[in-house]
Amino acid sequence: MIDHDAFRAVLGRFTTGVTVVTAIGPDGQDQGMTVSAFCSLSLTPPLVLICIDHTASMYGSLKLASHFVVNILCEDQEALARRFSGTDPNRFDGVGYTRGQTGLAVLDDVLGFVECRVTTTQEGGDHDVFFGEVEFAGASDGKPLLYYRGGYAQLER
Ligand SMILES: Cc1cc2nc3c(=O)[nH]c(=O)nc-3n(C[C@H](O)[C@H](O)[C@H](O)COP(=O)(O)O)c2cc1C
């Protein structure tokens, strides 16, 4: 079986965008975490998926949540990616956001966002896949923040 280092070395070469997934916990508090494992899945119906580590503090909340939002970050939002993957428990402190139509946090100035209703979840090893049907969405002009081989990057074109 492939070892962890080899797995990471190969899969880290697959460049992704960077998102912040937001939801509301059972205590009514906003929660968010940085997620690169985000994928569009289906057009009819409009489905996306995210993959969430069982050890993530947000995992339990997401398992109970009816909705989540995927905020697609712009190239100048690396600080948000670091904030929402860091150790500061007050991740929303000083972060601008509005409420989307589902009532969840949509971060200011993101490249795009999708507000999703959780349709189903599926365990995949140490992660769960959360499938969401897109109910509302928005986009703006700009360039994406990228993640490649363990570091942030920007498009040159
Ligand atoms: C660029 C980047 C992408 C990430 N993508 C994912 C992901 O797709 N799924 C996931 O479960 N964690 C992902 N993480 C890790 C989580 O953001 C991080 O473990 C989590 O926010 C830690 O939260 P916790 O300390 O509250 O558990 C990513 C982190 C970074 C920096």
PDB file of C-alpha atoms and ligand atoms in Angstrom:
ATOM      1  CA  MET A   1       0.000   0.000   0.000  1.00  0.00           C
ATOM      2  CA  ILE A   2       1.227   3.537  -0.748  1.00  0.00           C
ATOM      3  CA  ASP A   3       2.700   5.383   2.259  1.00  0.00           C
ATOM      4  CA  HIS A   4       1.390   8.724   3.489  1.00  0.00           C
ATOM      5  CA  ASP A   5       4.321  10.790   2.194  1.00  0.00           C
ATOM      6  CA  ALA A   6       4.063   9.367  -1.305  1.00  0.00           C
ATOM      7  CA  PHE A   7       0.287   9.844  -1.307  1.00  0.00           C
ATOM      8  CA  ARG A   8       0.675  13.494  -0.265  1.00  0.00           C
ATOM      9  CA  ALA A   9       3.521  14.119  -2.721  1.00  0.00           C
ATOM     10  CA  VAL A  10       1.463  12.930  -5.661  1.00  0.00           C
ATOM     11  CA  LEU A  11      -1.925  14.377  -4.677  1.00  0.00           C
ATOM     12  CA  GLY A  12      -0.341  17.709  -3.720  1.00  0.00           C
ATOM     13  CA  ARG A  13       0.502  18.149  -7.381  1.00  0.00           C
ATOM     14  CA  PHE A  14      -3.194  18.358  -8.188  1.00  0.00           C
ATOM     15  CA  THR A  15      -3.866  22.110  -7.957  1.00  0.00           C
ATOM     16  CA  THR A  16      -7.092  23.234  -6.368  1.00  0.00           C
ATOM     17  CA  GLY A  17      -8.907  26.404  -5.498  1.00  0.00           C
ATOM     18  CA  VAL A  18      -9.434  27.307  -1.871  1.00  0.00           C
ATOM     19  CA  THR A  19     -12.784  27.698  -0.140  1.00  0.00           C
ATOM     20  CA  VAL A  20     -14.116  28.497   3.298  1.00  0.00           C
ATOM     21  CA  VAL A  21     -17.114  26.340   4.207  1.00  0.00           C
ATOM     22  CA  THR A  22     -19.531  27.977   6.640  1.00  0.00           C
ATOM     23  CA  ALA A  23     -22.414  26.525   8.618  1.00  0.00           C
ATOM     24  CA  ILE A  24     -24.241  27.128  11.877  1.00  0.00           C
ATOM     25  CA  GLY A  25     -23.607  24.812  14.792  1.00  0.00           C
ATOM     26  CA  PRO A  26     -26.273  23.333  17.068  1.00  0.00           C
ATOM     27  CA  ASP A  27     -25.494  26.176  19.518  1.00  0.00           C
ATOM     28  CA  GLY A  28     -26.466  28.734  16.853  1.00  0.00           C
ATOM     29  CA  GLN A  29     -22.888  29.936  16.386  1.00  0.00           C
ATOM     30  CA  ASP A  30     -21.303  30.533  12.985  1.00  0.00           C
ATOM     31  CA  GLN A  31     -18.617  28.037  12.100  1.00  0.00           C
ATOM     32  CA  GLY A  32     -16.152  27.941   9.246  1.00  0.00           C
ATOM     33  CA  MET A  33     -13.177  26.017   7.963  1.00  0.00           C
ATOM     34  CA  THR A  34     -10.842  26.107   5.001  1.00  0.00           C
ATOM     35  CA  VAL A  35     -11.616  23.378   2.469  1.00  0.00           C
ATOM     36  CA  SER A  36      -9.925  22.553  -0.826  1.00  0.00           C
ATOM     37  CA  ALA A  37     -11.745  19.256  -1.316  1.00  0.00           C
ATOM     38  CA  PHE A  38     -14.684  20.867  -3.094  1.00  0.00           C
ATOM     39  CA  CYS A  39     -16.077  19.701  -6.399  1.00  0.00           C
ATOM     40  CA  SER A  40     -19.024  20.331  -8.633  1.00  0.00           C
ATOM     41  CA  LEU A  41     -20.862  17.064  -9.171  1.00  0.00           C
ATOM     42  CA  SER A  42     -24.088  17.415 -11.149  1.00  0.00           C
ATOM     43  CA  LEU A  43     -25.930  20.053 -13.168  1.00  0.00           C
ATOM     44  CA  THR A  44     -29.393  18.455 -13.005  1.00  0.00           C
ATOM     45  CA  PRO A  45     -29.946  18.550 -10.127  1.00  0.00           C
ATOM     46  CA  PRO A  46     -27.233  21.098  -9.215  1.00  0.00           C
ATOM     47  CA  LEU A  47     -25.009  19.202  -6.790  1.00  0.00           C
ATOM     48  CA  VAL A  48     -21.620  19.843  -5.228  1.00  0.00           C
ATOM     49  CA  LEU A  49     -19.581  17.902  -2.707  1.00  0.00           C
ATOM     50  CA  ILE A  50     -17.100  18.660   0.053  1.00  0.00           C
ATOM     51  CA  CYS A  51     -14.867  16.234   1.952  1.00  0.00           C
ATOM     52  CA  ILE A  52     -14.472  16.837   5.686  1.00  0.00           C
ATOM     53  CA  ASP A  53     -11.995  15.226   8.075  1.00  0.00           C
ATOM     54  CA  HIS A  54     -13.599  13.367  10.983  1.00  0.00           C
ATOM     55  CA  THR A  55     -11.220  15.180  13.348  1.00  0.00           C
ATOM     56  CA  ALA A  56     -12.190  18.705  12.203  1.00  0.00           C
ATOM     57  CA  SER A  57     -13.943  20.634  14.947  1.00  0.00           C
ATOM     58  CA  MET A  58     -16.705  21.524  12.488  1.00  0.00           C
ATOM     59  CA  TYR A  59     -17.389  17.917  11.508  1.00  0.00           C
ATOM     60  CA  GLY A  60     -19.965  17.254  14.242  1.00  0.00           C
ATOM     61  CA  SER A  61     -21.850  20.435  13.395  1.00  0.00           C
ATOM     62  CA  LEU A  62     -21.887  19.634   9.701  1.00  0.00           C
ATOM     63  CA  LYS A  63     -23.301  16.174  10.422  1.00  0.00           C
ATOM     64  CA  LEU A  64     -26.281  17.891  12.077  1.00  0.00           C
ATOM     65  CA  ALA A  65     -26.570  20.836   9.683  1.00  0.00           C
ATOM     66  CA  SER A  66     -29.297  21.185   7.073  1.00  0.00           C
ATOM     67  CA  HIS A  67     -27.228  23.608   4.975  1.00  0.00           C
ATOM     68  CA  PHE A  68     -23.674  24.747   4.299  1.00  0.00           C
ATOM     69  CA  VAL A  69     -22.099  27.511   2.212  1.00  0.00           C
ATOM     70  CA  VAL A  70     -18.975  27.141   0.111  1.00  0.00           C
ATOM     71  CA  ASN A  71     -17.152  30.495  -0.231  1.00  0.00           C
ATOM     72  CA  ILE A  72     -14.645  30.451  -3.110  1.00  0.00           C
ATOM     73  CA  LEU A  73     -11.686  32.650  -2.204  1.00  0.00           C
ATOM     74  CA  CYS A  74     -10.037  35.308  -4.380  1.00  0.00           C
ATOM     75  CA  GLU A  75      -6.276  35.521  -4.848  1.00  0.00           C
ATOM     76  CA  ASP A  76      -6.000  38.279  -2.215  1.00  0.00           C
ATOM     77  CA  GLN A  77      -7.828  36.258   0.473  1.00  0.00           C
ATOM     78  CA  GLU A  78      -4.969  34.015   1.630  1.00  0.00           C
ATOM     79  CA  ALA A  79      -5.314  35.523   5.112  1.00  0.00           C
ATOM     80  CA  LEU A  80      -8.881  34.190   5.273  1.00  0.00           C
ATOM     81  CA  ALA A  81      -7.683  30.722   4.263  1.00  0.00           C
ATOM     82  CA  ARG A  82      -5.092  30.852   7.047  1.00  0.00           C
ATOM     83  CA  ARG A  83      -7.581  32.203   9.566  1.00  0.00           C
ATOM     84  CA  PHE A  84     -10.134  29.457   8.867  1.00  0.00           C
ATOM     85  CA  SER A  85      -7.538  26.693   9.118  1.00  0.00           C
ATOM     86  CA  GLY A  86      -5.732  28.119  12.135  1.00  0.00           C
ATOM     87  CA  THR A  87      -5.926  27.668  15.866  1.00  0.00           C
ATOM     88  CA  ASP A  88      -7.705  30.923  16.832  1.00  0.00           C
ATOM     89  CA  PRO A  89     -11.148  29.729  18.003  1.00  0.00           C
ATOM     90  CA  ASN A  90     -12.698  33.102  17.135  1.00  0.00           C
ATOM     91  CA  ARG A  91     -12.364  32.653  13.410  1.00  0.00           C
ATOM     92  CA  PHE A  92     -15.031  35.212  12.491  1.00  0.00           C
ATOM     93  CA  ASP A  93     -13.483  38.039  14.557  1.00  0.00           C
ATOM     94  CA  GLY A  94     -12.831  40.944  12.195  1.00  0.00           C
ATOM     95  CA  VAL A  95     -14.077  38.990   9.186  1.00  0.00           C
ATOM     96  CA  GLY A  96     -16.690  40.734   7.062  1.00  0.00           C
ATOM     97  CA  TYR A  97     -19.711  38.736   6.008  1.00  0.00           C
ATOM     98  CA  THR A  98     -23.388  39.008   5.260  1.00  0.00           C
ATOM     99  CA  ARG A  99     -26.203  36.504   5.673  1.00  0.00           C
ATOM    100  CA  GLY A 100     -27.138  34.595   2.563  1.00  0.00           C
ATOM    101  CA  GLN A 101     -30.678  33.512   1.759  1.00  0.00           C
ATOM    102  CA  THR A 102     -30.203  30.389   3.903  1.00  0.00           C
ATOM    103  CA  GLY A 103     -29.119  32.564   6.853  1.00  0.00           C
ATOM    104  CA  LEU A 104     -25.535  31.315   6.751  1.00  0.00           C
ATOM    105  CA  ALA A 105     -22.425  33.468   6.543  1.00  0.00           C
ATOM    106  CA  VAL A 106     -21.348  34.519   3.060  1.00  0.00           C
ATOM    107  CA  LEU A 107     -17.893  36.093   3.361  1.00  0.00           C
ATOM    108  CA  ASP A 108     -17.318  39.538   1.858  1.00  0.00           C
ATOM    109  CA  ASP A 109     -15.603  39.897  -1.517  1.00  0.00           C
ATOM    110  CA  VAL A 110     -15.370  36.188  -2.324  1.00  0.00           C
ATOM    111  CA  LEU A 111     -15.019  35.100  -5.932  1.00  0.00           C
ATOM    112  CA  GLY A 112     -18.189  33.070  -5.682  1.00  0.00           C
ATOM    113  CA  PHE A 113     -20.396  31.209  -3.272  1.00  0.00           C
ATOM    114  CA  VAL A 114     -22.959  28.417  -3.263  1.00  0.00           C
ATOM    115  CA  GLU A 115     -25.580  27.964  -0.568  1.00  0.00           C
ATOM    116  CA  CYS A 116     -26.374  24.275  -0.313  1.00  0.00           C
ATOM    117  CA  ARG A 117     -28.896  21.981   1.302  1.00  0.00           C
ATOM    118  CA  VAL A 118     -27.277  18.790   2.552  1.00  0.00           C
ATOM    119  CA  THR A 119     -28.751  15.890   0.598  1.00  0.00           C
ATOM    120  CA  THR A 120     -26.676  12.998   1.882  1.00  0.00           C
ATOM    121  CA  THR A 121     -23.320  12.087   3.405  1.00  0.00           C
ATOM    122  CA  GLN A 122     -21.014   9.192   2.677  1.00  0.00           C
ATOM    123  CA  GLU A 123     -18.082   7.979   4.716  1.00  0.00           C
ATOM    124  CA  GLY A 124     -14.785   7.781   2.852  1.00  0.00           C
ATOM    125  CA  GLY A 125     -11.935   6.580   5.037  1.00  0.00           C
ATOM    126  CA  ASP A 126     -11.055   9.269   7.579  1.00  0.00           C
ATOM    127  CA  HIS A 127     -13.282  11.843   5.841  1.00  0.00           C
ATOM    128  CA  ASP A 128     -16.992  12.136   5.094  1.00  0.00           C
ATOM    129  CA  VAL A 129     -18.289  13.384   1.770  1.00  0.00           C
ATOM    130  CA  PHE A 130     -21.120  15.890   2.168  1.00  0.00           C
ATOM    131  CA  PHE A 131     -23.335  16.221  -0.894  1.00  0.00           C
ATOM    132  CA  GLY A 132     -25.193  19.498  -1.246  1.00  0.00           C
ATOM    133  CA  GLU A 133     -27.888  20.717  -3.600  1.00  0.00           C
ATOM    134  CA  VAL A 134     -27.209  24.310  -4.601  1.00  0.00           C
ATOM    135  CA  GLU A 135     -30.178  26.504  -3.702  1.00  0.00           C
ATOM    136  CA  PHE A 136     -28.597  29.939  -4.162  1.00  0.00           C
ATOM    137  CA  ALA A 137     -25.323  31.153  -5.651  1.00  0.00           C
ATOM    138  CA  GLY A 138     -23.414  34.273  -6.550  1.00  0.00           C
ATOM    139  CA  ALA A 139     -20.207  35.254  -8.292  1.00  0.00           C
ATOM    140  CA  SER A 140     -18.012  38.276  -8.864  1.00  0.00           C
ATOM    141  CA  ASP A 141     -15.076  39.098 -11.116  1.00  0.00           C
ATOM    142  CA  GLY A 142     -11.558  38.401  -9.979  1.00  0.00           C
ATOM    143  CA  LYS A 143      -8.937  35.698  -9.826  1.00  0.00           C
ATOM    144  CA  PRO A 144      -8.921  32.605  -7.619  1.00  0.00           C
ATOM    145  CA  LEU A 145      -6.623  31.696  -4.771  1.00  0.00           C
ATOM    146  CA  LEU A 146      -4.878  28.394  -5.569  1.00  0.00           C
ATOM    147  CA  TYR A 147      -3.333  25.654  -3.439  1.00  0.00           C
ATOM    148  CA  TYR A 148      -0.477  23.580  -4.840  1.00  0.00           C
ATOM    149  CA  ARG A 149       2.122  21.306  -3.204  1.00  0.00           C
ATOM    150  CA  GLY A 150       1.343  22.571   0.290  1.00  0.00           C
ATOM    151  CA  GLY A 151       1.449  26.276  -0.548  1.00  0.00           C
ATOM    152  CA  TYR A 152      -0.789  29.056  -1.794  1.00  0.00           C
ATOM    153  CA  ALA A 153      -0.384  30.275  -5.363  1.00  0.00           C
ATOM    154  CA  GLN A 154      -1.932  32.613  -7.878  1.00  0.00           C
ATOM    155  CA  LEU A 155      -2.791  32.360 -11.538  1.00  0.00           C
ATOM    156  CA  GLU A 156      -0.304  34.028 -13.847  1.00  0.00           C
ATOM    157  CA  ARG A 157      -2.682  34.518 -16.732  1.00  0.00           C
TER     158      ARG A 157
HETATM  159  C1  LIG B   1      -5.480  24.976   1.938  1.00  0.00           C
HETATM  160  C2  LIG B   1      -6.173  24.078   2.909  1.00  0.00           C
HETATM  161  C3  LIG B   1      -7.127  23.192   2.465  1.00  0.00           C
HETATM  162  C4  LIG B   1      -7.805  22.355   3.359  1.00  0.00           C
HETATM  163  N1  LIG B   1      -8.755  21.504   2.882  1.00  0.00           N
HETATM  164  C5  LIG B   1      -9.417  20.704   3.734  1.00  0.00           C
HETATM  165  C6  LIG B   1     -10.430  19.837   3.264  1.00  0.00           C
HETATM  166  O1  LIG B   1     -10.733  19.785   2.070  1.00  0.00           O
HETATM  167  N2  LIG B   1     -11.099  19.072   4.165  1.00  0.00           N
HETATM  168  C7  LIG B   1     -10.788  19.094   5.492  1.00  0.00           C
HETATM  169  O2  LIG B   1     -11.414  18.366   6.265  1.00  0.00           O
HETATM  170  N3  LIG B   1      -9.819  19.911   5.980  1.00  0.00           N
HETATM  171  C8  LIG B   1      -9.138  20.721   5.128  1.00  0.00           C
HETATM  172  N4  LIG B   1      -8.174  21.557   5.586  1.00  0.00           N
HETATM  173  C9  LIG B   1      -7.873  21.567   7.012  1.00  0.00           C
HETATM  174  C10 LIG B   1      -8.870  22.377   7.777  1.00  0.00           C
HETATM  175  O3  LIG B   1      -9.067  23.679   7.295  1.00  0.00           O
HETATM  176  C11 LIG B   1      -8.362  22.466   9.216  1.00  0.00           C
HETATM  177  O4  LIG B   1      -7.908  21.229   9.651  1.00  0.00           O
HETATM  178  C12 LIG B   1      -9.452  22.830  10.122  1.00  0.00           C
HETATM  179  O5  LIG B   1      -9.922  24.113   9.874  1.00  0.00           O
HETATM  180  C13 LIG B   1      -8.914  22.750  11.529  1.00  0.00           C
HETATM  181  O6  LIG B   1      -9.959  23.060  12.307  1.00  0.00           O
HETATM  182  P1  LIG B   1     -10.060  22.585  13.757  1.00  0.00           P
HETATM  183  O7  LIG B   1      -8.737  22.889  14.394  1.00  0.00           O
HETATM  184  O8  LIG B   1     -11.149  23.437  14.251  1.00  0.00           O
HETATM  185  O9  LIG B   1     -10.381  21.140  13.720  1.00  0.00           O
HETATM  186  C14 LIG B   1      -7.492  22.404   4.725  1.00  0.00           C
HETATM  187  C15 LIG B   1      -6.524  23.313   5.190  1.00  0.00           C
HETATM  188  C16 LIG B   1      -5.874  24.135   4.290  1.00  0.00           C
HETATM  189  C17 LIG B   1      -4.849  25.103   4.813  1.00  0.00           C
END
